[in-house]
Amino acid sequence: MINRILMARVGAFAIVLVLAGTSVFAKKDAYRFKFGLISPNSQGSAEVYLETKEIEKHADLAYAHGFSIKRKDGAQFFLYYVVRFPEPMKNLPEGIEQYYTVLEGGKALQSKEELVWELNRSFVFDKSDPVGLYEMEIYTDGELYRKIEYNVAPVPEFDF
């Protein structure tokens, strides 16, 4: 009987330690980060207005998606990102190598590393861009900060 009570107390104590440990030792996020649909705000800079991982492939310059990131303490940081496509890009813009390194035969692009206070990066689609599962890795100060998988779907057709 005493063994059962002792075991129950030890078990309860262990559960409390596990729960307390996850909140005490959890890594605090140093950044404000959003990913989704983007449009210009009242100051003219890009702003995520809808956080989503489901993006329709509109080949329209007014339809943009992307991310915003800023350190909560306001400090500068180094940032670069890698975007992976479901298949190699067929129509890379002229001069893209000024801003990106083309990887994996056109299946991925890596941005140049920048020192920033904050970054709002938007992307638009070309008609030749593939639909399917995309992946973006965001690196801050040389370490992987966040990996995002998002689906790019064809624009639905409506019959009237």
Coordinates of C-alpha atoms in Angstrom, one line a residue:
M1 CA 0.0 0.0 0.0
I2 CA 2.8 2.4 1.0
N3 CA 4.7 1.5 -2.2
R4 CA 1.6 2.4 -4.4
I5 CA 1.2 5.8 -2.6
L6 CA 4.9 6.5 -3.0
M7 CA 4.9 5.5 -6.7
A8 CA 1.8 7.7 -7.3
R9 CA 3.6 10.7 -5.7
V10 CA 6.8 10.1 -7.6
G11 CA 4.8 9.8 -10.8
A12 CA 2.8 13.0 -10.1
F13 CA 6.0 14.8 -9.2
A14 CA 7.7 13.6 -12.5
I15 CA 4.7 14.9 -14.5
V16 CA 4.9 18.3 -12.8
L17 CA 8.7 18.4 -13.6
V18 CA 8.1 17.6 -17.2
L19 CA 5.4 20.2 -17.6
A20 CA 7.4 22.8 -15.8
G21 CA 10.5 22.0 -17.7
T22 CA 8.9 22.5 -21.1
S23 CA 7.8 26.0 -20.2
V24 CA 11.0 26.9 -18.3
F25 CA 13.4 25.5 -20.8
A26 CA 11.5 26.3 -24.0
K27 CA 13.4 28.4 -26.4
K28 CA 11.9 31.9 -26.6
D29 CA 11.3 33.2 -30.2
A30 CA 13.4 36.3 -30.7
Y31 CA 11.5 37.4 -33.9
R32 CA 8.1 38.5 -35.0
F33 CA 7.5 36.5 -38.1
K34 CA 4.6 36.2 -40.5
F35 CA 4.2 34.3 -43.8
G36 CA 1.3 34.5 -46.2
L37 CA -0.4 37.0 -48.6
I38 CA 1.2 40.4 -48.9
S39 CA 0.0 43.8 -50.0
P40 CA 1.4 47.4 -49.5
N41 CA 0.4 49.0 -46.3
S42 CA -0.5 52.7 -45.9
Q43 CA 3.3 53.6 -45.7
G44 CA 3.9 51.8 -49.0
S45 CA 5.9 48.9 -47.6
A46 CA 4.9 45.2 -48.0
E47 CA 2.9 43.7 -45.1
V48 CA 1.5 40.2 -44.6
Y49 CA -2.3 40.8 -44.3
L50 CA -3.3 37.1 -44.3
E51 CA -1.2 34.3 -42.7
T52 CA -1.7 31.2 -44.8
K53 CA 0.2 28.3 -46.3
E54 CA -2.3 27.9 -49.2
I55 CA -1.4 30.2 -52.0
E56 CA -3.2 30.4 -55.4
K57 CA -1.0 30.8 -58.4
H58 CA -2.2 34.1 -59.8
A59 CA 0.2 35.4 -62.4
D60 CA -0.6 39.0 -61.4
L61 CA 1.8 41.5 -59.9
A62 CA -0.9 42.7 -57.5
Y63 CA -1.1 39.2 -56.0
A64 CA 1.9 38.6 -53.8
H65 CA 2.9 36.3 -51.1
G66 CA 6.0 36.2 -48.8
F67 CA 7.1 36.9 -45.3
S68 CA 8.0 39.6 -42.8
I69 CA 10.5 39.3 -40.0
K70 CA 11.9 41.6 -37.3
R71 CA 13.7 41.0 -34.1
K72 CA 11.6 41.7 -31.0
D73 CA 14.5 43.6 -29.4
G74 CA 14.9 45.8 -32.5
A75 CA 18.5 44.6 -33.1
Q76 CA 20.0 44.0 -36.6
F77 CA 20.5 40.5 -37.8
F78 CA 21.9 38.6 -40.8
L79 CA 19.3 36.9 -43.0
Y80 CA 19.1 34.7 -46.1
Y81 CA 16.5 32.2 -47.3
V82 CA 16.2 29.3 -49.6
V83 CA 13.1 28.6 -51.7
R84 CA 12.6 25.0 -53.1
F85 CA 10.1 24.4 -55.9
P86 CA 8.2 21.2 -56.8
E87 CA 10.2 21.1 -60.1
P88 CA 12.9 23.2 -61.7
M89 CA 11.9 26.7 -62.7
K90 CA 11.5 27.1 -66.5
N91 CA 11.5 30.8 -66.9
L92 CA 14.1 32.4 -64.5
P93 CA 14.1 36.2 -64.8
E94 CA 17.1 37.9 -66.5
G95 CA 19.7 39.0 -64.0
I96 CA 18.4 36.8 -61.2
E97 CA 22.0 35.9 -60.2
Q98 CA 22.4 39.4 -58.8
Y99 CA 20.0 38.5 -56.0
Y100 CA 19.9 34.7 -55.9
T101 CA 22.1 31.7 -56.3
V102 CA 20.4 29.1 -58.5
L103 CA 20.7 25.7 -56.9
E104 CA 19.8 22.1 -57.8
G105 CA 19.4 22.8 -61.5
G106 CA 16.8 25.5 -61.0
K107 CA 14.8 23.7 -58.4
A108 CA 15.9 26.0 -55.6
L109 CA 17.0 29.7 -55.2
Q110 CA 19.1 31.0 -52.3
S111 CA 19.0 34.7 -51.5
K112 CA 22.2 36.7 -50.8
E113 CA 22.8 37.2 -47.1
E114 CA 21.8 40.7 -45.8
L115 CA 22.2 42.6 -42.6
V116 CA 18.8 44.0 -41.8
W117 CA 16.7 45.6 -39.0
E118 CA 13.6 43.9 -40.5
L119 CA 12.7 42.4 -43.8
N120 CA 9.5 42.2 -45.8
R121 CA 10.0 40.0 -48.8
S122 CA 7.3 39.5 -51.4
F123 CA 7.1 37.1 -54.4
V124 CA 4.8 37.0 -57.5
F125 CA 4.2 34.2 -59.9
D126 CA 5.1 33.8 -63.5
K127 CA 2.7 31.8 -65.7
S128 CA 5.4 29.1 -66.1
D129 CA 5.9 28.6 -62.3
P130 CA 4.9 25.1 -61.1
V131 CA 2.0 24.3 -58.7
G132 CA 2.6 22.0 -55.8
L133 CA 4.4 21.9 -52.5
Y134 CA 7.0 24.7 -52.0
E135 CA 9.5 24.9 -49.2
M136 CA 11.2 27.9 -47.7
E137 CA 14.0 27.9 -45.1
I138 CA 14.7 31.2 -43.3
Y139 CA 18.2 31.5 -41.8
T140 CA 19.0 34.2 -39.2
D141 CA 22.5 34.8 -38.1
G142 CA 23.7 31.7 -39.9
E143 CA 21.2 29.3 -38.3
L144 CA 18.0 27.8 -39.6
Y145 CA 15.2 29.9 -38.0
R146 CA 12.1 28.5 -39.6
K147 CA 11.2 26.0 -42.3
I148 CA 7.8 26.6 -44.0
E149 CA 6.1 24.2 -46.4
Y150 CA 3.3 25.8 -48.4
N151 CA 1.0 24.7 -51.2
V152 CA 0.7 26.6 -54.5
A153 CA -2.6 25.7 -56.1
P154 CA -3.9 26.5 -59.6
V155 CA -6.5 29.3 -59.7
P156 CA -10.0 27.7 -59.6
E157 CA -12.0 28.0 -62.7
F158 CA -15.6 28.9 -62.4
D159 CA -18.3 27.9 -64.9
F160 CA -20.9 30.6 -65.4

